[in-house]
Structure formats: structure tokens, C-alpha cells
Amino acid sequence: GSRLVAVYDKMHLCDMGACSEQAQGITRGAAEPCVFELRSADAAQSCRVGLCICYDIRFPELWRRMCWGERTIDSGGVGSVVGDADVVLHPSAFIRDATFPMWHSFVTTRAVENQIYVLSVSHAGESFGDSIACPPWVGPIGSEQALVESGGANKAATVELEPEVLRGCEEGVVVLSVDAGTLRTVRAQFPYRQDARLWAAE
């Protein structure tokens, strides 16, 4: 049977134009990122999934906590890392107003800077549409096998990663294929995480 795997109360509320949630009397949730584990029969393909909603995409601090983790210490002195998402699901309602043209740029930036997959879906309907599935890199990367054989050096054997966009306002399906090997390759070839200076989780 089915079971509840995560609960998230939206942290950031929009207060602009037709999207204003505060004008509708909605209150923000606690400032806690939501990340849960999605297990596969093949353990190597299991992943951790983050969840955020619409306007949350404009706040990179939230995404960093979800995706790179944050080291915490409980009252007993035991340390743990909260976060470490490999994929972020981002349901949204981006209306076609002045903010709409920047939406896909935000999705691509959050995916690449955090080295994760992002599935950002919007309503169907005249004022919405254009859902997007984005990989952890945009452009060519060395294949995982080439990186293994070369000890991490960039070789000619490459794969091309590009976002997939469900163009238009009609109801449809956009597929996000998540591959653990691609995540490892991107993170090995572009080692942002080990080079970061202002992030505590290690």
C-alpha cells in the first residue's frame, strides 16, 4: 500500500501581483528543508529527493541546504547531515507575467550550481505551461567510463546533457530520467563541492 514519505510547508510566500499568496491570507511554513529517500531495487540507483514549491526557487540558500546538506549536532552531541538531495521536485504555478521569462533560468542555475536534477512543473492552462526537466549539467560532459579510465581527466568520449521543456499550455508529460552515474560524473568533473569555502557540511 501507499504511505506518506514527506511533508513540506512552503517556506517562502510570494507577495507580488496575481501570484500574491500573502494577499490570500496564506501563512509561511517553518524554515526547514524537506528531503526524503527514494529507494530502488538497485541500491546504486537509490537517491535522495528534495521538495520545494514555486517561489522557493528564488532563494538559493534553501537549495544549498537541501542539496549540499547542513551539518547539525543534536543534544547528545551526535552529528548528522540534513539534506544531500540528488533530485529536487518543484511544483509551481508560474503565471505568464513579467516574472515568467526568468523561471527556466532559475531552474537551470539551481540544477547546475548544486549538481542535481530538477523537475519543475507548472499548471496547464492559458496562463501557465512550459514545465521543465533539467539535468545536473547543461552541455557536454565526459562519460563516466571515460573518467574512470583517465583518472578524472576530460576525454573525448562525451555525452550531451540538455533540459527538456514541455512547450505550450496544454496538459502533457515531461519525463526526468535520473542516473546516479551522471551525478557522479558531473561532481567529479566539476568539483564545486570540495572547493566551496563558505559551506559547513563536508
PDB file of C-alpha atoms in Angstrom:
ATOM      1  CA  GLY A   1       0.000   0.000   0.000  1.00  0.00           C
ATOM      2  CA  SER A   2       0.933   3.641  -0.250  1.00  0.00           C
ATOM      3  CA  ARG A   3       2.466   5.638   2.583  1.00  0.00           C
ATOM      4  CA  LEU A   4       3.322   9.247   3.325  1.00  0.00           C
ATOM      5  CA  VAL A   5       7.027   9.877   2.736  1.00  0.00           C
ATOM      6  CA  ALA A   6       7.350  13.651   3.196  1.00  0.00           C
ATOM      7  CA  VAL A   7       5.572  16.769   4.373  1.00  0.00           C
ATOM      8  CA  TYR A   8       6.619  20.268   3.363  1.00  0.00           C
ATOM      9  CA  ASP A   9       5.003  23.587   4.305  1.00  0.00           C
ATOM     10  CA  LYS A  10       6.058  26.249   1.820  1.00  0.00           C
ATOM     11  CA  MET A  11       8.764  28.425   3.327  1.00  0.00           C
ATOM     12  CA  HIS A  12       8.703  31.497   1.066  1.00  0.00           C
ATOM     13  CA  LEU A  13       5.439  33.217   0.139  1.00  0.00           C
ATOM     14  CA  CYS A  14       5.108  35.381  -2.938  1.00  0.00           C
ATOM     15  CA  ASP A  15       3.682  38.858  -2.404  1.00  0.00           C
ATOM     16  CA  MET A  16       3.673  40.112  -5.991  1.00  0.00           C
ATOM     17  CA  GLY A  17       0.811  40.666  -8.425  1.00  0.00           C
ATOM     18  CA  ALA A  18      -1.601  37.869  -9.332  1.00  0.00           C
ATOM     19  CA  CYS A  19       0.593  35.334  -7.530  1.00  0.00           C
ATOM     20  CA  SER A  20       0.366  37.001  -4.124  1.00  0.00           C
ATOM     21  CA  GLU A  21      -0.238  34.308  -1.520  1.00  0.00           C
ATOM     22  CA  GLN A  22       0.000  36.695   1.399  1.00  0.00           C
ATOM     23  CA  ALA A  23      -2.949  38.632  -0.034  1.00  0.00           C
ATOM     24  CA  GLN A  24      -4.955  35.393   0.200  1.00  0.00           C
ATOM     25  CA  GLY A  25      -4.166  35.038   3.902  1.00  0.00           C
ATOM     26  CA  ILE A  26      -1.727  32.136   3.490  1.00  0.00           C
ATOM     27  CA  THR A  27       0.986  31.858   6.149  1.00  0.00           C
ATOM     28  CA  ARG A  28       4.514  30.564   5.625  1.00  0.00           C
ATOM     29  CA  GLY A  29       5.762  27.250   6.990  1.00  0.00           C
ATOM     30  CA  ALA A  30       8.772  26.620   9.209  1.00  0.00           C
ATOM     31  CA  ALA A  31      12.226  27.265   7.747  1.00  0.00           C
ATOM     32  CA  GLU A  32      13.013  23.564   7.397  1.00  0.00           C
ATOM     33  CA  PRO A  33      14.117  21.947   4.134  1.00  0.00           C
ATOM     34  CA  CYS A  34      12.355  18.747   3.082  1.00  0.00           C
ATOM     35  CA  VAL A  35      14.468  15.810   1.826  1.00  0.00           C
ATOM     36  CA  PHE A  36      13.473  12.143   1.708  1.00  0.00           C
ATOM     37  CA  GLU A  37      14.983   8.942   0.346  1.00  0.00           C
ATOM     38  CA  LEU A  38      13.651   7.225  -2.770  1.00  0.00           C
ATOM     39  CA  ARG A  39      14.844   3.638  -2.709  1.00  0.00           C
ATOM     40  CA  SER A  40      15.397   1.491  -5.779  1.00  0.00           C
ATOM     41  CA  ALA A  41      15.718  -2.291  -6.105  1.00  0.00           C
ATOM     42  CA  ASP A  42      19.200  -1.419  -7.367  1.00  0.00           C
ATOM     43  CA  ALA A  43      20.739   0.301  -4.345  1.00  0.00           C
ATOM     44  CA  ALA A  44      23.198   2.150  -6.603  1.00  0.00           C
ATOM     45  CA  GLN A  45      20.249   3.906  -8.248  1.00  0.00           C
ATOM     46  CA  SER A  46      18.567   4.995  -4.994  1.00  0.00           C
ATOM     47  CA  CYS A  47      18.533   8.746  -4.456  1.00  0.00           C
ATOM     48  CA  ARG A  48      17.532  11.491  -2.058  1.00  0.00           C
ATOM     49  CA  VAL A  49      14.742  13.815  -3.159  1.00  0.00           C
ATOM     50  CA  GLY A  50      14.156  17.408  -2.081  1.00  0.00           C
ATOM     51  CA  LEU A  51      10.830  19.182  -2.269  1.00  0.00           C
ATOM     52  CA  CYS A  52      10.076  22.872  -2.591  1.00  0.00           C
ATOM     53  CA  ILE A  53       7.300  24.962  -4.106  1.00  0.00           C
ATOM     54  CA  CYS A  54       7.155  27.716  -6.730  1.00  0.00           C
ATOM     55  CA  TYR A  55       8.579  30.957  -5.224  1.00  0.00           C
ATOM     56  CA  ASP A  56      11.102  28.914  -3.198  1.00  0.00           C
ATOM     57  CA  ILE A  57      13.228  28.686  -6.340  1.00  0.00           C
ATOM     58  CA  ARG A  58      14.346  32.306  -5.893  1.00  0.00           C
ATOM     59  CA  PHE A  59      16.189  31.554  -2.639  1.00  0.00           C
ATOM     60  CA  PRO A  60      19.490  29.747  -3.264  1.00  0.00           C
ATOM     61  CA  GLU A  61      20.202  29.338   0.463  1.00  0.00           C
ATOM     62  CA  LEU A  62      17.290  26.892   0.736  1.00  0.00           C
ATOM     63  CA  TRP A  63      18.546  24.914  -2.249  1.00  0.00           C
ATOM     64  CA  ARG A  64      22.071  24.730  -0.855  1.00  0.00           C
ATOM     65  CA  ARG A  65      20.743  23.308   2.415  1.00  0.00           C
ATOM     66  CA  MET A  66      18.600  20.768   0.570  1.00  0.00           C
ATOM     67  CA  CYS A  67      21.281  19.658  -1.841  1.00  0.00           C
ATOM     68  CA  TRP A  68      24.659  20.042  -0.157  1.00  0.00           C
ATOM     69  CA  GLY A  69      23.462  19.311   3.335  1.00  0.00           C
ATOM     70  CA  GLU A  70      23.937  21.125   6.613  1.00  0.00           C
ATOM     71  CA  ARG A  71      25.908  19.594   9.447  1.00  0.00           C
ATOM     72  CA  THR A  72      23.946  19.591  12.707  1.00  0.00           C
ATOM     73  CA  ILE A  73      24.670  18.327  16.226  1.00  0.00           C
ATOM     74  CA  ASP A  74      21.855  17.069  18.431  1.00  0.00           C
ATOM     75  CA  SER A  75      21.530  17.492  22.217  1.00  0.00           C
ATOM     76  CA  GLY A  76      23.509  14.277  22.723  1.00  0.00           C
ATOM     77  CA  GLY A  77      26.442  15.598  20.714  1.00  0.00           C
ATOM     78  CA  VAL A  78      25.759  13.328  17.726  1.00  0.00           C
ATOM     79  CA  GLY A  79      26.455  14.969  14.379  1.00  0.00           C
ATOM     80  CA  SER A  80      24.487  14.405  11.181  1.00  0.00           C
ATOM     81  CA  VAL A  81      23.987  15.997   7.770  1.00  0.00           C
ATOM     82  CA  VAL A  82      20.499  17.168   6.798  1.00  0.00           C
ATOM     83  CA  GLY A  83      19.860  17.405   3.079  1.00  0.00           C
ATOM     84  CA  ASP A  84      22.083  15.904   0.364  1.00  0.00           C
ATOM     85  CA  ALA A  85      19.290  15.762  -2.237  1.00  0.00           C
ATOM     86  CA  ASP A  86      20.161  14.383  -5.691  1.00  0.00           C
ATOM     87  CA  VAL A  87      16.844  15.464  -7.216  1.00  0.00           C
ATOM     88  CA  VAL A  88      14.510  18.342  -6.378  1.00  0.00           C
ATOM     89  CA  LEU A  89      10.806  18.228  -7.226  1.00  0.00           C
ATOM     90  CA  HIS A  90       9.470  21.736  -7.730  1.00  0.00           C
ATOM     91  CA  PRO A  91       5.685  22.023  -8.290  1.00  0.00           C
ATOM     92  CA  SER A  92       4.801  25.568  -9.232  1.00  0.00           C
ATOM     93  CA  ALA A  93       2.252  27.953 -10.693  1.00  0.00           C
ATOM     94  CA  PHE A  94       4.334  30.337 -12.784  1.00  0.00           C
ATOM     95  CA  ILE A  95       1.840  32.658 -14.421  1.00  0.00           C
ATOM     96  CA  ARG A  96       2.826  34.304 -17.700  1.00  0.00           C
ATOM     97  CA  ASP A  97       3.553  37.724 -16.231  1.00  0.00           C
ATOM     98  CA  ALA A  98       6.754  39.795 -16.010  1.00  0.00           C
ATOM     99  CA  THR A  99       8.467  37.108 -13.895  1.00  0.00           C
ATOM    100  CA  PHE A 100       7.754  34.191 -16.265  1.00  0.00           C
ATOM    101  CA  PRO A 101      10.775  34.618 -18.619  1.00  0.00           C
ATOM    102  CA  MET A 102      13.231  34.093 -15.735  1.00  0.00           C
ATOM    103  CA  TRP A 103      11.722  30.833 -14.451  1.00  0.00           C
ATOM    104  CA  HIS A 104      13.713  28.435 -16.652  1.00  0.00           C
ATOM    105  CA  SER A 105      16.914  30.382 -15.972  1.00  0.00           C
ATOM    106  CA  PHE A 106      16.371  29.861 -12.237  1.00  0.00           C
ATOM    107  CA  VAL A 107      15.755  26.124 -12.755  1.00  0.00           C
ATOM    108  CA  THR A 108      18.898  25.668 -14.855  1.00  0.00           C
ATOM    109  CA  THR A 109      21.011  27.671 -12.411  1.00  0.00           C
ATOM    110  CA  ARG A 110      19.780  25.761  -9.356  1.00  0.00           C
ATOM    111  CA  ALA A 111      20.410  22.430 -11.091  1.00  0.00           C
ATOM    112  CA  VAL A 112      23.940  23.239 -12.270  1.00  0.00           C
ATOM    113  CA  GLU A 113      25.201  25.131  -9.208  1.00  0.00           C
ATOM    114  CA  ASN A 114      24.009  22.337  -6.894  1.00  0.00           C
ATOM    115  CA  GLN A 115      24.828  19.468  -9.306  1.00  0.00           C
ATOM    116  CA  ILE A 116      21.374  17.914  -9.072  1.00  0.00           C
ATOM    117  CA  TYR A 117      18.394  17.029 -11.244  1.00  0.00           C
ATOM    118  CA  VAL A 118      15.381  19.371 -11.080  1.00  0.00           C
ATOM    119  CA  LEU A 119      11.820  18.650 -12.191  1.00  0.00           C
ATOM    120  CA  SER A 120       9.893  21.919 -12.212  1.00  0.00           C
ATOM    121  CA  VAL A 121       6.268  21.548 -13.248  1.00  0.00           C
ATOM    122  CA  SER A 122       3.570  24.164 -13.693  1.00  0.00           C
ATOM    123  CA  HIS A 123      -0.173  24.190 -14.262  1.00  0.00           C
ATOM    124  CA  ALA A 124      -1.612  23.519 -17.680  1.00  0.00           C
ATOM    125  CA  GLY A 125      -3.851  26.297 -18.945  1.00  0.00           C
ATOM    126  CA  GLU A 126      -3.703  29.519 -20.924  1.00  0.00           C
ATOM    127  CA  SER A 127      -1.632  31.492 -18.404  1.00  0.00           C
ATOM    128  CA  PHE A 128       0.796  28.721 -17.377  1.00  0.00           C
ATOM    129  CA  GLY A 129       2.590  25.760 -19.032  1.00  0.00           C
ATOM    130  CA  ASP A 130       6.205  25.157 -20.128  1.00  0.00           C
ATOM    131  CA  SER A 131       7.205  22.621 -17.431  1.00  0.00           C
ATOM    132  CA  ILE A 132      10.931  21.783 -17.469  1.00  0.00           C
ATOM    133  CA  ALA A 133      13.150  18.825 -16.509  1.00  0.00           C
ATOM    134  CA  CYS A 134      16.797  19.793 -16.024  1.00  0.00           C
ATOM    135  CA  PRO A 135      19.917  17.608 -15.612  1.00  0.00           C
ATOM    136  CA  PRO A 136      22.821  18.448 -13.247  1.00  0.00           C
ATOM    137  CA  TRP A 137      24.833  19.944 -16.096  1.00  0.00           C
ATOM    138  CA  VAL A 138      23.971  21.624 -19.400  1.00  0.00           C
ATOM    139  CA  GLY A 139      26.275  20.799 -22.312  1.00  0.00           C
ATOM    140  CA  PRO A 140      28.900  18.099 -22.892  1.00  0.00           C
ATOM    141  CA  ILE A 141      30.470  16.073 -20.096  1.00  0.00           C
ATOM    142  CA  GLY A 142      32.873  13.155 -20.196  1.00  0.00           C
ATOM    143  CA  SER A 143      31.194   9.759 -19.863  1.00  0.00           C
ATOM    144  CA  GLU A 144      31.622   8.016 -16.510  1.00  0.00           C
ATOM    145  CA  GLN A 145      33.643   5.218 -18.129  1.00  0.00           C
ATOM    146  CA  ALA A 146      35.985   7.716 -19.804  1.00  0.00           C
ATOM    147  CA  LEU A 147      36.551   9.477 -16.485  1.00  0.00           C
ATOM    148  CA  VAL A 148      37.328   6.181 -14.728  1.00  0.00           C
ATOM    149  CA  GLU A 149      39.817   5.185 -17.406  1.00  0.00           C
ATOM    150  CA  SER A 150      41.530   8.581 -17.389  1.00  0.00           C
ATOM    151  CA  GLY A 151      41.589   9.062 -13.619  1.00  0.00           C
ATOM    152  CA  GLY A 152      39.201  12.009 -13.832  1.00  0.00           C
ATOM    153  CA  ALA A 153      40.754  13.804 -16.822  1.00  0.00           C
ATOM    154  CA  ASN A 154      38.431  15.058 -19.545  1.00  0.00           C
ATOM    155  CA  LYS A 155      38.447  12.681 -22.512  1.00  0.00           C
ATOM    156  CA  ALA A 156      36.900  12.869 -25.979  1.00  0.00           C
ATOM    157  CA  ALA A 157      34.097  10.397 -25.111  1.00  0.00           C
ATOM    158  CA  THR A 158      31.295  12.754 -24.052  1.00  0.00           C
ATOM    159  CA  VAL A 159      27.564  12.871 -23.552  1.00  0.00           C
ATOM    160  CA  GLU A 160      25.391  15.940 -24.114  1.00  0.00           C
ATOM    161  CA  LEU A 161      23.015  16.982 -21.333  1.00  0.00           C
ATOM    162  CA  GLU A 162      20.152  19.373 -22.037  1.00  0.00           C
ATOM    163  CA  PRO A 163      16.938  20.409 -20.275  1.00  0.00           C
ATOM    164  CA  GLU A 164      13.660  19.067 -21.648  1.00  0.00           C
ATOM    165  CA  VAL A 165      10.790  21.534 -21.847  1.00  0.00           C
ATOM    166  CA  LEU A 166       7.121  20.684 -22.334  1.00  0.00           C
ATOM    167  CA  ARG A 167       6.330  23.653 -24.567  1.00  0.00           C
ATOM    168  CA  GLY A 168       2.911  25.218 -24.582  1.00  0.00           C
ATOM    169  CA  CYS A 169      -0.039  25.451 -22.246  1.00  0.00           C
ATOM    170  CA  GLU A 170      -1.701  22.097 -22.881  1.00  0.00           C
ATOM    171  CA  GLU A 171      -1.674  19.269 -20.352  1.00  0.00           C
ATOM    172  CA  GLY A 172       1.124  16.789 -21.038  1.00  0.00           C
ATOM    173  CA  VAL A 173       4.010  14.766 -19.621  1.00  0.00           C
ATOM    174  CA  VAL A 174       7.663  15.706 -19.181  1.00  0.00           C
ATOM    175  CA  VAL A 175       9.983  12.854 -18.199  1.00  0.00           C
ATOM    176  CA  LEU A 176      13.014  13.277 -15.950  1.00  0.00           C
ATOM    177  CA  SER A 177      15.450  10.355 -16.175  1.00  0.00           C
ATOM    178  CA  VAL A 178      17.735  10.298 -13.149  1.00  0.00           C
ATOM    179  CA  ASP A 179      21.062   8.483 -13.455  1.00  0.00           C
ATOM    180  CA  ALA A 180      23.397   8.053 -10.485  1.00  0.00           C
ATOM    181  CA  GLY A 181      26.375   7.624 -12.809  1.00  0.00           C
ATOM    182  CA  THR A 182      25.717  11.013 -14.392  1.00  0.00           C
ATOM    183  CA  LEU A 183      25.610  12.635 -10.953  1.00  0.00           C
ATOM    184  CA  ARG A 184      28.953  11.062 -10.070  1.00  0.00           C
ATOM    185  CA  THR A 185      30.483  12.159 -13.376  1.00  0.00           C
ATOM    186  CA  VAL A 186      29.317  15.775 -13.092  1.00  0.00           C
ATOM    187  CA  ARG A 187      30.509  16.047  -9.489  1.00  0.00           C
ATOM    188  CA  ALA A 188      33.889  14.517 -10.340  1.00  0.00           C
ATOM    189  CA  GLN A 189      34.473  16.645 -13.426  1.00  0.00           C
ATOM    190  CA  PHE A 190      33.298  19.898 -11.809  1.00  0.00           C
ATOM    191  CA  PRO A 191      34.286  19.600  -8.096  1.00  0.00           C
ATOM    192  CA  TYR A 192      32.374  22.607  -6.751  1.00  0.00           C
ATOM    193  CA  ARG A 193      31.579  20.843  -3.506  1.00  0.00           C
ATOM    194  CA  GLN A 194      35.164  20.225  -2.471  1.00  0.00           C
ATOM    195  CA  ASP A 195      36.185  23.757  -3.482  1.00  0.00           C
ATOM    196  CA  ALA A 196      33.427  25.587  -1.562  1.00  0.00           C
ATOM    197  CA  ARG A 197      34.775  27.884   1.178  1.00  0.00           C
ATOM    198  CA  LEU A 198      31.572  29.165   2.839  1.00  0.00           C
ATOM    199  CA  TRP A 199      29.716  25.893   3.378  1.00  0.00           C
ATOM    200  CA  ALA A 200      29.953  23.880   6.596  1.00  0.00           C
ATOM    201  CA  ALA A 201      28.841  20.391   5.532  1.00  0.00           C
ATOM    202  CA  GLU A 202      31.690  18.124   4.483  1.00  0.00           C
TER     203      GLU A 202
END
